[in-house]
Backbone as XML, in Angstrom:
<?xml version="1.0"?>
<chain id="A" units="angstrom">
  <residue number="1" name="GLN">
    <atom name="N" x="-4.731" y="-31.048" z="6.713"/>
    <atom name="CA" x="-4.389" y="-30.837" z="5.234"/>
    <atom name="C" x="-4.850" y="-29.225" z="4.932"/>
  </residue>
  <residue number="2" name="VAL">
    <atom name="N" x="-4.025" y="-28.577" z="4.471"/>
    <atom name="CA" x="-4.581" y="-26.948" z="3.810"/>
    <atom name="C" x="-4.494" y="-27.346" z="2.064"/>
  </residue>
  <residue number="3" name="GLN">
    <atom name="N" x="-5.391" y="-26.626" z="1.647"/>
    <atom name="CA" x="-5.079" y="-26.813" z="0.324"/>
    <atom name="C" x="-5.508" y="-25.391" z="0.009"/>
  </residue>
  <residue number="4" name="LEU">
    <atom name="N" x="-4.595" y="-24.916" z="-1.189"/>
    <atom name="CA" x="-5.394" y="-23.383" z="-1.881"/>
    <atom name="C" x="-5.702" y="-23.704" z="-3.152"/>
  </residue>
  <residue number="5" name="VAL">
    <atom name="N" x="-6.438" y="-23.241" z="-3.852"/>
    <atom name="CA" x="-6.990" y="-23.859" z="-5.432"/>
    <atom name="C" x="-7.148" y="-22.300" z="-6.038"/>
  </residue>
  <residue number="6" name="GLU">
    <atom name="N" x="-6.737" y="-22.183" z="-6.798"/>
    <atom name="CA" x="-6.754" y="-20.908" z="-7.684"/>
    <atom name="C" x="-7.486" y="-21.404" z="-8.815"/>
  </residue>
  <residue number="7" name="SER">
    <atom name="N" x="-8.312" y="-20.520" z="-9.550"/>
    <atom name="CA" x="-9.074" y="-20.272" z="-10.791"/>
    <atom name="C" x="-9.299" y="-19.233" z="-11.673"/>
  </residue>
  <residue number="8" name="GLY">
    <atom name="N" x="-9.390" y="-19.274" z="-12.646"/>
    <atom name="CA" x="-9.751" y="-17.675" z="-13.052"/>
    <atom name="C" x="-8.922" y="-17.380" z="-14.232"/>
  </residue>
  <residue number="9" name="GLY">
    <atom name="N" x="-7.255" y="-18.327" z="-14.499"/>
    <atom name="CA" x="-6.398" y="-17.626" z="-15.000"/>
    <atom name="C" x="-6.995" y="-18.078" z="-16.981"/>
  </residue>
  <residue number="10" name="GLY">
    <atom name="N" x="-6.215" y="-17.394" z="-17.691"/>
    <atom name="CA" x="-6.329" y="-17.743" z="-19.088"/>
    <atom name="C" x="-5.567" y="-16.760" z="-20.277"/>
  </residue>
  <residue number="11" name="LEU">
    <atom name="N" x="-6.056" y="-16.954" z="-21.250"/>
    <atom name="CA" x="-5.569" y="-15.967" z="-22.480"/>
    <atom name="C" x="-6.297" y="-14.560" z="-22.286"/>
  </residue>
  <residue number="12" name="VAL">
    <atom name="N" x="-5.732" y="-13.500" z="-22.596"/>
    <atom name="CA" x="-6.393" y="-12.414" z="-22.676"/>
    <atom name="C" x="-5.934" y="-11.322" z="-23.307"/>
  </residue>
  <residue number="13" name="GLN">
    <atom name="N" x="-6.583" y="-10.637" z="-24.330"/>
    <atom name="CA" x="-5.805" y="-9.716" z="-25.123"/>
    <atom name="C" x="-5.130" y="-8.398" z="-24.393"/>
  </residue>
  <residue number="14" name="PRO">
    <atom name="N" x="-4.374" y="-7.852" z="-24.769"/>
    <atom name="CA" x="-3.740" y="-6.329" z="-23.689"/>
    <atom name="C" x="-4.914" y="-5.696" z="-24.042"/>
  </residue>
  <residue number="15" name="GLY">
    <atom name="N" x="-5.071" y="-4.914" z="-22.588"/>
    <atom name="CA" x="-5.991" y="-4.054" z="-22.243"/>
    <atom name="C" x="-7.167" y="-4.569" z="-21.720"/>
  </residue>
  <residue number="16" name="GLY">
    <atom name="N" x="-7.356" y="-6.044" z="-21.952"/>
    <atom name="CA" x="-8.495" y="-6.716" z="-21.198"/>
    <atom name="C" x="-8.490" y="-6.911" z="-19.760"/>
  </residue>
  <residue number="17" name="SER">
    <atom name="N" x="-9.455" y="-7.836" z="-19.145"/>
    <atom name="CA" x="-9.310" y="-7.875" z="-17.653"/>
    <atom name="C" x="-9.729" y="-9.440" z="-17.629"/>
  </residue>
  <residue number="18" name="LEU">
    <atom name="N" x="-9.134" y="-9.874" z="-16.472"/>
    <atom name="CA" x="-9.352" y="-11.057" z="-15.857"/>
    <atom name="C" x="-9.410" y="-11.093" z="-14.078"/>
  </residue>
  <residue number="19" name="ARG">
    <atom name="N" x="-10.407" y="-12.153" z="-13.418"/>
    <atom name="CA" x="-10.660" y="-12.117" z="-12.373"/>
    <atom name="C" x="-10.073" y="-13.737" z="-11.790"/>
  </residue>
  <residue number="20" name="LEU">
    <atom name="N" x="-8.709" y="-13.531" z="-10.915"/>
    <atom name="CA" x="-8.602" y="-14.817" z="-10.164"/>
    <atom name="C" x="-9.184" y="-14.844" z="-8.894"/>
  </residue>
  <residue number="21" name="SER">
    <atom name="N" x="-9.581" y="-16.064" z="-8.472"/>
    <atom name="CA" x="-10.148" y="-16.375" z="-7.303"/>
    <atom name="C" x="-9.128" y="-17.760" z="-6.530"/>
  </residue>
  <residue number="22" name="CYS">
    <atom name="N" x="-9.123" y="-17.698" z="-5.439"/>
    <atom name="CA" x="-8.235" y="-18.704" z="-4.566"/>
    <atom name="C" x="-8.924" y="-18.951" z="-3.351"/>
  </residue>
  <residue number="23" name="ALA">
    <atom name="N" x="-9.411" y="-20.277" z="-3.119"/>
    <atom name="CA" x="-10.120" y="-21.005" z="-2.311"/>
    <atom name="C" x="-9.452" y="-21.488" z="-1.158"/>
  </residue>
  <residue number="24" name="ALA">
    <atom name="N" x="-9.218" y="-21.382" z="0.142"/>
    <atom name="CA" x="-8.426" y="-22.167" z="1.055"/>
    <atom name="C" x="-9.280" y="-23.264" z="1.879"/>
  </residue>
  <residue number="25" name="SER">
    <atom name="N" x="-8.954" y="-24.523" z="1.872"/>
    <atom name="CA" x="-9.717" y="-25.372" z="2.569"/>
    <atom name="C" x="-8.925" y="-26.451" z="3.311"/>
  </residue>
  <residue number="26" name="GLY">
    <atom name="N" x="-9.701" y="-26.979" z="4.351"/>
    <atom name="CA" x="-8.971" y="-28.231" z="5.379"/>
    <atom name="C" x="-8.723" y="-27.322" z="6.780"/>
  </residue>
  <residue number="27" name="SER">
    <atom name="N" x="-7.935" y="-27.863" z="7.312"/>
    <atom name="CA" x="-7.615" y="-27.559" z="8.867"/>
    <atom name="C" x="-7.259" y="-26.270" z="9.039"/>
  </residue>
  <residue number="28" name="ILE">
    <atom name="N" x="-8.264" y="-25.372" z="9.187"/>
    <atom name="CA" x="-7.503" y="-23.724" z="9.258"/>
    <atom name="C" x="-8.332" y="-23.198" z="10.355"/>
  </residue>
  <residue number="29" name="PHE">
    <atom name="N" x="-7.321" y="-22.664" z="11.446"/>
    <atom name="CA" x="-7.883" y="-22.255" z="12.629"/>
    <atom name="C" x="-8.139" y="-20.788" z="12.444"/>
  </residue>
  <residue number="30" name="SER">
    <atom name="N" x="-6.881" y="-20.052" z="11.880"/>
    <atom name="CA" x="-7.148" y="-18.555" z="11.650"/>
    <atom name="C" x="-6.404" y="-18.085" z="9.962"/>
  </residue>
  <residue number="31" name="ILE">
    <atom name="N" x="-6.692" y="-17.458" z="9.246"/>
    <atom name="CA" x="-6.326" y="-16.833" z="8.299"/>
    <atom name="C" x="-5.661" y="-15.549" z="8.322"/>
  </residue>
  <residue number="32" name="TYR">
    <atom name="N" x="-4.570" y="-15.135" z="8.497"/>
    <atom name="CA" x="-4.296" y="-13.659" z="8.864"/>
    <atom name="C" x="-3.999" y="-13.069" z="7.384"/>
  </residue>
  <residue number="33" name="VAL">
    <atom name="N" x="-3.181" y="-13.411" z="6.191"/>
    <atom name="CA" x="-2.763" y="-12.783" z="5.016"/>
    <atom name="C" x="-3.042" y="-13.121" z="4.100"/>
  </residue>
  <residue number="34" name="MET">
    <atom name="N" x="-3.750" y="-13.034" z="2.849"/>
    <atom name="CA" x="-4.028" y="-13.587" z="1.614"/>
    <atom name="C" x="-3.145" y="-12.999" z="0.878"/>
  </residue>
  <residue number="35" name="GLY">
    <atom name="N" x="-2.873" y="-13.531" z="-0.388"/>
    <atom name="CA" x="-1.910" y="-12.847" z="-1.568"/>
    <atom name="C" x="-1.771" y="-13.320" z="-2.484"/>
  </residue>
  <residue number="36" name="TRP">
    <atom name="N" x="-1.327" y="-12.765" z="-3.300"/>
    <atom name="CA" x="-0.787" y="-13.239" z="-4.957"/>
    <atom name="C" x="0.695" y="-12.798" z="-5.365"/>
  </residue>
  <residue number="37" name="SER">
    <atom name="N" x="1.200" y="-13.610" z="-5.656"/>
    <atom name="CA" x="2.548" y="-13.341" z="-6.534"/>
    <atom name="C" x="2.756" y="-13.880" z="-7.925"/>
  </residue>
  <residue number="38" name="ARG">
    <atom name="N" x="3.619" y="-13.712" z="-8.669"/>
    <atom name="CA" x="3.645" y="-14.123" z="-9.793"/>
    <atom name="C" x="5.063" y="-14.552" z="-10.339"/>
  </residue>
  <residue number="39" name="GLN">
    <atom name="N" x="4.975" y="-15.241" z="-11.322"/>
    <atom name="CA" x="6.514" y="-15.519" z="-11.932"/>
    <atom name="C" x="6.398" y="-15.506" z="-13.444"/>
  </residue>
  <residue number="40" name="ALA">
    <atom name="N" x="7.049" y="-15.078" z="-13.742"/>
    <atom name="CA" x="6.999" y="-14.714" z="-15.543"/>
    <atom name="C" x="8.544" y="-15.936" z="-15.674"/>
  </residue>
  <residue number="41" name="PRO">
    <atom name="N" x="8.758" y="-16.700" z="-17.113"/>
    <atom name="CA" x="9.868" y="-17.367" z="-17.209"/>
    <atom name="C" x="11.063" y="-16.424" z="-17.353"/>
  </residue>
  <residue number="42" name="GLY">
    <atom name="N" x="12.171" y="-17.202" z="-16.349"/>
    <atom name="CA" x="13.593" y="-16.515" z="-16.247"/>
    <atom name="C" x="13.523" y="-15.660" z="-15.358"/>
  </residue>
  <residue number="43" name="LYS">
    <atom name="N" x="12.272" y="-15.072" z="-14.388"/>
    <atom name="CA" x="12.595" y="-14.149" z="-13.560"/>
    <atom name="C" x="12.227" y="-14.567" z="-12.037"/>
  </residue>
  <residue number="44" name="GLN">
    <atom name="N" x="12.584" y="-13.946" z="-11.209"/>
    <atom name="CA" x="12.211" y="-14.310" z="-9.927"/>
    <atom name="C" x="10.789" y="-14.130" z="-9.765"/>
  </residue>
  <residue number="45" name="ARG">
    <atom name="N" x="10.307" y="-14.575" z="-8.856"/>
    <atom name="CA" x="8.688" y="-14.604" z="-8.344"/>
    <atom name="C" x="8.746" y="-13.081" z="-7.646"/>
  </residue>
  <residue number="46" name="GLU">
    <atom name="N" x="7.566" y="-12.427" z="-7.709"/>
    <atom name="CA" x="7.259" y="-11.348" z="-7.422"/>
    <atom name="C" x="5.921" y="-11.064" z="-6.662"/>
  </residue>
  <residue number="47" name="LEU">
    <atom name="N" x="5.937" y="-9.929" z="-5.644"/>
    <atom name="CA" x="4.493" y="-10.179" z="-5.136"/>
    <atom name="C" x="3.936" y="-8.944" z="-6.228"/>
  </residue>
  <residue number="48" name="VAL">
    <atom name="N" x="2.364" y="-9.526" z="-6.065"/>
    <atom name="CA" x="1.392" y="-8.522" z="-6.628"/>
    <atom name="C" x="0.434" y="-8.042" z="-6.102"/>
  </residue>
  <residue number="49" name="ALA">
    <atom name="N" x="0.043" y="-8.739" z="-4.845"/>
    <atom name="CA" x="-0.841" y="-7.771" z="-3.871"/>
    <atom name="C" x="-1.115" y="-8.926" z="-2.901"/>
  </residue>
  <residue number="50" name="GLY">
    <atom name="N" x="-1.613" y="-8.330" z="-1.763"/>
    <atom name="CA" x="-1.735" y="-8.991" z="-0.303"/>
    <atom name="C" x="-2.732" y="-8.341" z="0.538"/>
  </residue>
  <residue number="51" name="ILE">
    <atom name="N" x="-3.489" y="-9.283" z="1.052"/>
    <atom name="CA" x="-4.785" y="-8.220" z="2.007"/>
    <atom name="C" x="-4.590" y="-9.018" z="3.350"/>
  </residue>
  <residue number="52" name="ASN">
    <atom name="N" x="-4.780" y="-8.269" z="4.861"/>
    <atom name="CA" x="-4.872" y="-8.993" z="5.576"/>
    <atom name="C" x="-6.174" y="-9.128" z="6.074"/>
  </residue>
  <residue number="53" name="SER">
    <atom name="N" x="-6.466" y="-10.002" z="7.110"/>
    <atom name="CA" x="-7.953" y="-9.959" z="7.757"/>
    <atom name="C" x="-8.746" y="-8.763" z="8.120"/>
  </residue>
  <residue number="54" name="GLY">
    <atom name="N" x="-7.990" y="-7.879" z="7.869"/>
    <atom name="CA" x="-8.950" y="-6.400" z="8.556"/>
    <atom name="C" x="-9.043" y="-5.730" z="6.891"/>
  </residue>
  <residue number="55" name="GLY">
    <atom name="N" x="-8.551" y="-6.204" z="5.757"/>
    <atom name="CA" x="-9.027" y="-5.657" z="4.645"/>
    <atom name="C" x="-7.994" y="-4.238" z="4.017"/>
  </residue>
  <residue number="56" name="THR">
    <atom name="N" x="-6.754" y="-4.599" z="5.075"/>
    <atom name="CA" x="-5.703" y="-3.356" z="4.451"/>
    <atom name="C" x="-4.730" y="-4.165" z="3.580"/>
  </residue>
  <residue number="57" name="THR">
    <atom name="N" x="-4.835" y="-3.473" z="2.481"/>
    <atom name="CA" x="-3.910" y="-3.935" z="1.093"/>
    <atom name="C" x="-2.617" y="-3.373" z="0.784"/>
  </residue>
  <residue number="58" name="ASN">
    <atom name="N" x="-1.566" y="-4.000" z="-0.087"/>
    <atom name="CA" x="-0.417" y="-3.363" z="-0.515"/>
    <atom name="C" x="-0.284" y="-4.166" z="-2.012"/>
  </residue>
  <residue number="59" name="TYR">
    <atom name="N" x="0.089" y="-3.436" z="-2.870"/>
    <atom name="CA" x="0.522" y="-4.022" z="-4.073"/>
    <atom name="C" x="1.968" y="-3.410" z="-4.553"/>
  </residue>
  <residue number="60" name="GLY">
    <atom name="N" x="2.274" y="-4.671" z="-5.357"/>
    <atom name="CA" x="3.874" y="-4.454" z="-6.149"/>
    <atom name="C" x="3.147" y="-2.802" z="-6.981"/>
  </residue>
  <residue number="61" name="ASP">
    <atom name="N" x="4.298" y="-2.519" z="-7.421"/>
    <atom name="CA" x="4.394" y="-1.152" z="-8.278"/>
    <atom name="C" x="3.891" y="-1.203" z="-9.515"/>
  </residue>
  <residue number="62" name="SER">
    <atom name="N" x="4.441" y="-2.348" z="-10.075"/>
    <atom name="CA" x="3.800" y="-2.761" z="-11.398"/>
    <atom name="C" x="2.532" y="-2.677" z="-11.609"/>
  </residue>
  <residue number="63" name="VAL">
    <atom name="N" x="1.590" y="-3.087" z="-10.460"/>
    <atom name="CA" x="0.266" y="-3.425" z="-10.676"/>
    <atom name="C" x="-0.596" y="-2.194" z="-9.722"/>
  </residue>
  <residue number="64" name="LYS">
    <atom name="N" x="-0.277" y="-1.599" z="-9.120"/>
    <atom name="CA" x="-0.780" y="-0.465" z="-8.917"/>
    <atom name="C" x="-1.701" y="0.607" z="-9.645"/>
  </residue>
  <residue number="65" name="GLY">
    <atom name="N" x="-2.956" y="0.499" z="-9.493"/>
    <atom name="CA" x="-3.884" y="1.269" z="-10.408"/>
    <atom name="C" x="-4.768" y="0.560" z="-10.983"/>
  </residue>
  <residue number="66" name="ARG">
    <atom name="N" x="-3.995" y="-0.817" z="-11.547"/>
    <atom name="CA" x="-4.692" y="-1.630" z="-12.616"/>
    <atom name="C" x="-5.202" y="-3.010" z="-11.827"/>
  </residue>
  <residue number="67" name="PHE">
    <atom name="N" x="-5.017" y="-3.575" z="-10.579"/>
    <atom name="CA" x="-5.212" y="-4.874" z="-10.023"/>
    <atom name="C" x="-5.997" y="-4.396" z="-8.825"/>
  </residue>
  <residue number="68" name="THR">
    <atom name="N" x="-6.857" y="-5.179" z="-8.436"/>
    <atom name="CA" x="-7.574" y="-4.837" z="-7.215"/>
    <atom name="C" x="-7.651" y="-6.181" z="-6.470"/>
  </residue>
  <residue number="69" name="ILE">
    <atom name="N" x="-7.166" y="-6.219" z="-5.478"/>
    <atom name="CA" x="-7.191" y="-7.445" z="-4.118"/>
    <atom name="C" x="-8.577" y="-7.392" z="-3.332"/>
  </residue>
  <residue number="70" name="SER">
    <atom name="N" x="-9.089" y="-8.287" z="-3.035"/>
    <atom name="CA" x="-10.446" y="-8.291" z="-1.870"/>
    <atom name="C" x="-10.327" y="-9.542" z="-1.391"/>
  </residue>
  <residue number="71" name="ARG">
    <atom name="N" x="-11.218" y="-9.726" z="-0.419"/>
    <atom name="CA" x="-11.101" y="-11.105" z="0.113"/>
    <atom name="C" x="-12.519" y="-11.215" z="0.999"/>
  </residue>
  <residue number="72" name="ASP">
    <atom name="N" x="-12.909" y="-12.582" z="0.881"/>
    <atom name="CA" x="-14.327" y="-13.198" z="1.554"/>
    <atom name="C" x="-13.362" y="-13.542" z="2.574"/>
  </residue>
  <residue number="73" name="ASN">
    <atom name="N" x="-13.871" y="-13.419" z="3.899"/>
    <atom name="CA" x="-13.021" y="-13.768" z="5.121"/>
    <atom name="C" x="-14.296" y="-15.395" z="5.338"/>
  </residue>
  <residue number="74" name="ALA">
    <atom name="N" x="-15.498" y="-14.931" z="5.459"/>
    <atom name="CA" x="-16.220" y="-16.373" z="5.782"/>
    <atom name="C" x="-15.913" y="-17.593" z="4.548"/>
  </residue>
  <residue number="75" name="LYS">
    <atom name="N" x="-15.725" y="-17.126" z="3.282"/>
    <atom name="CA" x="-15.365" y="-18.268" z="2.480"/>
    <atom name="C" x="-14.064" y="-18.700" z="2.215"/>
  </residue>
  <residue number="76" name="ASN">
    <atom name="N" x="-12.960" y="-17.955" z="3.153"/>
    <atom name="CA" x="-11.354" y="-18.154" z="3.233"/>
    <atom name="C" x="-11.290" y="-17.867" z="1.735"/>
  </residue>
  <residue number="77" name="THR">
    <atom name="N" x="-11.799" y="-17.094" z="1.030"/>
    <atom name="CA" x="-11.397" y="-16.638" z="-0.427"/>
    <atom name="C" x="-10.534" y="-15.398" z="-0.734"/>
  </residue>
  <residue number="78" name="VAL">
    <atom name="N" x="-9.886" y="-14.930" z="-1.464"/>
    <atom name="CA" x="-9.084" y="-14.324" z="-1.939"/>
    <atom name="C" x="-9.251" y="-13.957" z="-3.545"/>
  </residue>
  <residue number="79" name="TYR">
    <atom name="N" x="-9.621" y="-12.709" z="-3.866"/>
    <atom name="CA" x="-9.794" y="-12.300" z="-5.339"/>
    <atom name="C" x="-8.585" y="-11.295" z="-5.979"/>
  </residue>
  <residue number="80" name="LEU">
    <atom name="N" x="-8.236" y="-11.756" z="-7.222"/>
    <atom name="CA" x="-7.863" y="-10.415" z="-7.803"/>
    <atom name="C" x="-8.180" y="-10.066" z="-9.029"/>
  </residue>
  <residue number="81" name="GLN">
    <atom name="N" x="-8.788" y="-8.906" z="-9.197"/>
    <atom name="CA" x="-9.428" y="-8.320" z="-10.456"/>
    <atom name="C" x="-8.251" y="-7.312" z="-11.114"/>
  </residue>
  <residue number="82" name="MET">
    <atom name="N" x="-7.716" y="-8.014" z="-12.208"/>
    <atom name="CA" x="-6.957" y="-7.512" z="-13.140"/>
    <atom name="C" x="-7.615" y="-6.696" z="-14.081"/>
  </residue>
  <residue number="83" name="ASN">
    <atom name="N" x="-7.292" y="-5.506" z="-13.994"/>
    <atom name="CA" x="-7.583" y="-4.599" z="-15.382"/>
    <atom name="C" x="-6.175" y="-4.440" z="-16.224"/>
  </residue>
  <residue number="84" name="ASN">
    <atom name="N" x="-7.060" y="-3.616" z="-17.088"/>
    <atom name="CA" x="-5.952" y="-2.884" z="-18.468"/>
    <atom name="C" x="-4.604" y="-3.967" z="-18.464"/>
  </residue>
  <residue number="85" name="LEU">
    <atom name="N" x="-4.590" y="-5.331" z="-18.517"/>
    <atom name="CA" x="-3.317" y="-6.356" z="-18.615"/>
    <atom name="C" x="-2.549" y="-5.766" z="-19.524"/>
  </residue>
  <residue number="86" name="LYS">
    <atom name="N" x="-1.455" y="-6.002" z="-19.603"/>
    <atom name="CA" x="-0.083" y="-5.966" z="-20.545"/>
    <atom name="C" x="0.438" y="-7.040" z="-21.220"/>
  </residue>
  <residue number="87" name="PRO">
    <atom name="N" x="1.083" y="-7.197" z="-22.037"/>
    <atom name="CA" x="1.728" y="-8.266" z="-22.149"/>
    <atom name="C" x="3.079" y="-8.467" z="-21.217"/>
  </residue>
  <residue number="88" name="GLU">
    <atom name="N" x="3.451" y="-7.596" z="-20.387"/>
    <atom name="CA" x="4.109" y="-8.005" z="-18.876"/>
    <atom name="C" x="3.675" y="-8.675" z="-17.923"/>
  </residue>
  <residue number="89" name="ASP">
    <atom name="N" x="2.623" y="-8.914" z="-18.172"/>
    <atom name="CA" x="1.728" y="-9.396" z="-16.718"/>
    <atom name="C" x="1.598" y="-10.763" z="-16.794"/>
  </residue>
  <residue number="90" name="THR">
    <atom name="N" x="2.014" y="-11.405" z="-18.272"/>
    <atom name="CA" x="1.994" y="-12.425" z="-18.124"/>
    <atom name="C" x="2.819" y="-13.091" z="-17.791"/>
  </residue>
  <residue number="91" name="ALA">
    <atom name="N" x="2.526" y="-14.757" z="-16.924"/>
    <atom name="CA" x="2.938" y="-15.260" z="-15.534"/>
    <atom name="C" x="2.484" y="-16.215" z="-14.958"/>
  </residue>
  <residue number="92" name="VAL">
    <atom name="N" x="2.739" y="-16.946" z="-14.160"/>
    <atom name="CA" x="2.138" y="-18.116" z="-13.601"/>
    <atom name="C" x="2.098" y="-17.178" z="-12.198"/>
  </residue>
  <residue number="93" name="TYR">
    <atom name="N" x="0.496" y="-17.125" z="-11.625"/>
    <atom name="CA" x="-0.007" y="-16.385" z="-10.823"/>
    <atom name="C" x="-0.023" y="-17.415" z="-9.745"/>
  </residue>
  <residue number="94" name="PHE">
    <atom name="N" x="0.444" y="-16.959" z="-8.304"/>
    <atom name="CA" x="0.572" y="-17.758" z="-7.372"/>
    <atom name="C" x="-0.368" y="-17.315" z="-5.984"/>
  </residue>
  <residue number="95" name="CYS">
    <atom name="N" x="-1.537" y="-17.877" z="-5.442"/>
    <atom name="CA" x="-2.150" y="-17.670" z="-4.471"/>
    <atom name="C" x="-1.177" y="-18.167" z="-2.519"/>
  </residue>
  <residue number="96" name="ASN">
    <atom name="N" x="-1.281" y="-16.994" z="-2.097"/>
    <atom name="CA" x="-0.521" y="-17.568" z="-0.745"/>
    <atom name="C" x="-1.549" y="-17.080" z="0.247"/>
  </residue>
  <residue number="97" name="ALA">
    <atom name="N" x="-1.217" y="-18.132" z="1.403"/>
    <atom name="CA" x="-2.083" y="-17.638" z="2.538"/>
    <atom name="C" x="-0.923" y="-17.947" z="3.891"/>
  </residue>
  <residue number="98" name="LEU">
    <atom name="N" x="-0.878" y="-16.917" z="4.637"/>
    <atom name="CA" x="-0.439" y="-17.049" z="6.085"/>
    <atom name="C" x="-1.468" y="-17.364" z="7.072"/>
  </residue>
  <residue number="99" name="LEU">
    <atom name="N" x="-1.451" y="-18.439" z="7.356"/>
    <atom name="CA" x="-2.332" y="-19.031" z="8.091"/>
    <atom name="C" x="-2.108" y="-20.041" z="9.686"/>
  </residue>
  <residue number="100" name="ARG">
    <atom name="N" x="-2.927" y="-20.215" z="10.575"/>
    <atom name="CA" x="-2.698" y="-21.305" z="11.729"/>
    <atom name="C" x="-3.588" y="-22.233" z="11.537"/>
  </residue>
  <residue number="101" name="VAL">
    <atom name="N" x="-3.095" y="-23.313" z="11.527"/>
    <atom name="CA" x="-4.127" y="-24.617" z="11.457"/>
    <atom name="C" x="-4.852" y="-24.924" z="13.134"/>
  </residue>
  <residue number="102" name="GLY">
    <atom name="N" x="-4.027" y="-24.615" z="13.591"/>
    <atom name="CA" x="-4.370" y="-24.873" z="15.626"/>
    <atom name="C" x="-4.126" y="-23.809" z="16.146"/>
  </residue>
  <residue number="103" name="VAL">
    <atom name="N" x="-4.643" y="-23.763" z="17.035"/>
    <atom name="CA" x="-4.797" y="-22.824" z="18.184"/>
    <atom name="C" x="-3.047" y="-22.544" z="18.941"/>
  </residue>
  <residue number="104" name="ARG">
    <atom name="N" x="-2.469" y="-23.927" z="18.897"/>
    <atom name="CA" x="-1.080" y="-23.954" z="19.193"/>
    <atom name="C" x="0.132" y="-23.829" z="18.239"/>
  </residue>
  <residue number="105" name="ASP">
    <atom name="N" x="-0.502" y="-23.619" z="16.797"/>
    <atom name="CA" x="0.435" y="-23.765" z="16.360"/>
    <atom name="C" x="1.134" y="-22.381" z="15.442"/>
  </residue>
  <residue number="106" name="ASP">
    <atom name="N" x="2.127" y="-22.019" z="15.081"/>
    <atom name="CA" x="2.886" y="-21.212" z="14.588"/>
    <atom name="C" x="2.239" y="-20.771" z="13.291"/>
  </residue>
  <residue number="107" name="PRO">
    <atom name="N" x="1.959" y="-19.421" z="12.782"/>
    <atom name="CA" x="1.641" y="-19.336" z="11.485"/>
    <atom name="C" x="2.343" y="-19.568" z="10.387"/>
  </residue>
  <residue number="108" name="TYR">
    <atom name="N" x="1.710" y="-19.986" z="9.290"/>
    <atom name="CA" x="2.586" y="-20.800" z="8.283"/>
    <atom name="C" x="2.095" y="-20.275" z="6.869"/>
  </residue>
  <residue number="109" name="THR">
    <atom name="N" x="2.861" y="-20.194" z="5.929"/>
    <atom name="CA" x="2.505" y="-19.693" z="4.554"/>
    <atom name="C" x="2.363" y="-21.020" z="3.641"/>
  </residue>
  <residue number="110" name="PHE">
    <atom name="N" x="1.223" y="-20.966" z="3.201"/>
    <atom name="CA" x="0.805" y="-21.937" z="2.473"/>
    <atom name="C" x="0.507" y="-21.260" z="0.662"/>
  </residue>
  <residue number="111" name="TRP">
    <atom name="N" x="1.019" y="-22.126" z="0.101"/>
    <atom name="CA" x="1.091" y="-21.636" z="-1.562"/>
    <atom name="C" x="-0.078" y="-22.700" z="-2.363"/>
  </residue>
  <residue number="112" name="GLY">
    <atom name="N" x="-0.643" y="-21.870" z="-3.419"/>
    <atom name="CA" x="-1.455" y="-22.833" z="-4.564"/>
    <atom name="C" x="-0.412" y="-23.179" z="-5.437"/>
  </residue>
  <residue number="113" name="GLN">
    <atom name="N" x="-1.065" y="-24.222" z="-6.676"/>
    <atom name="CA" x="-0.202" y="-24.660" z="-7.454"/>
    <atom name="C" x="0.250" y="-23.833" z="-8.428"/>
  </residue>
  <residue number="114" name="GLY">
    <atom name="N" x="-0.534" y="-22.764" z="-8.704"/>
    <atom name="CA" x="-0.433" y="-21.480" z="-9.724"/>
    <atom name="C" x="-1.309" y="-21.751" z="-11.006"/>
  </residue>
  <residue number="115" name="THR">
    <atom name="N" x="-1.851" y="-20.787" z="-11.552"/>
    <atom name="CA" x="-2.876" y="-20.500" z="-12.418"/>
    <atom name="C" x="-2.244" y="-19.381" z="-13.685"/>
  </residue>
  <residue number="116" name="GLN">
    <atom name="N" x="-2.256" y="-19.843" z="-14.748"/>
    <atom name="CA" x="-1.165" y="-19.336" z="-16.011"/>
    <atom name="C" x="-2.307" y="-18.173" z="-16.504"/>
  </residue>
  <residue number="117" name="VAL">
    <atom name="N" x="-1.398" y="-16.973" z="-16.335"/>
    <atom name="CA" x="-2.270" y="-16.009" z="-17.048"/>
    <atom name="C" x="-1.095" y="-15.164" z="-18.443"/>
  </residue>
  <residue number="118" name="THR">
    <atom name="N" x="-2.014" y="-15.178" z="-19.669"/>
    <atom name="CA" x="-1.208" y="-15.210" z="-20.827"/>
    <atom name="C" x="-1.823" y="-13.823" z="-21.705"/>
  </residue>
  <residue number="119" name="VAL">
    <atom name="N" x="-1.370" y="-12.649" z="-21.580"/>
    <atom name="CA" x="-1.588" y="-11.458" z="-22.275"/>
    <atom name="C" x="-0.972" y="-11.123" z="-23.553"/>
  </residue>
  <residue number="120" name="SER">
    <atom name="N" x="-1.644" y="-11.752" z="-24.468"/>
    <atom name="CA" x="-1.082" y="-11.518" z="-26.048"/>
    <atom name="C" x="-2.225" y="-11.364" z="-27.118"/>
  </residue>
  <residue number="121" name="SER">
    <atom name="N" x="-2.293" y="-10.552" z="-28.216"/>
    <atom name="CA" x="-3.107" y="-10.419" z="-29.395"/>
    <atom name="C" x="-2.626" y="-11.661" z="-30.035"/>
  </residue>
</chain>
């Protein structure tokens, strides 16, 4: 059983910062990609950022230059540093991980339960 547990969401004023964390635990052989997506009310889920095991990153256009994704492979944990937050960043943020639970298993994407980020004055 694999679990992804997010933390760090909350209420912040425009221009403020938050740091999200997501730790993967359970039966894990290898994690390839970890990342964050978000979903605002009435909108489709969108990519925020991703990072592979080698540290290569990619970002959604709306967060480039403001958000930074990082990863601690030893702790199976991914972080999202969010700076200069805007009201349009308000959403539920979901952690995800593409991983293999066993050497003979196919890679599969697991998701966390989500953490609410609200940017409002």
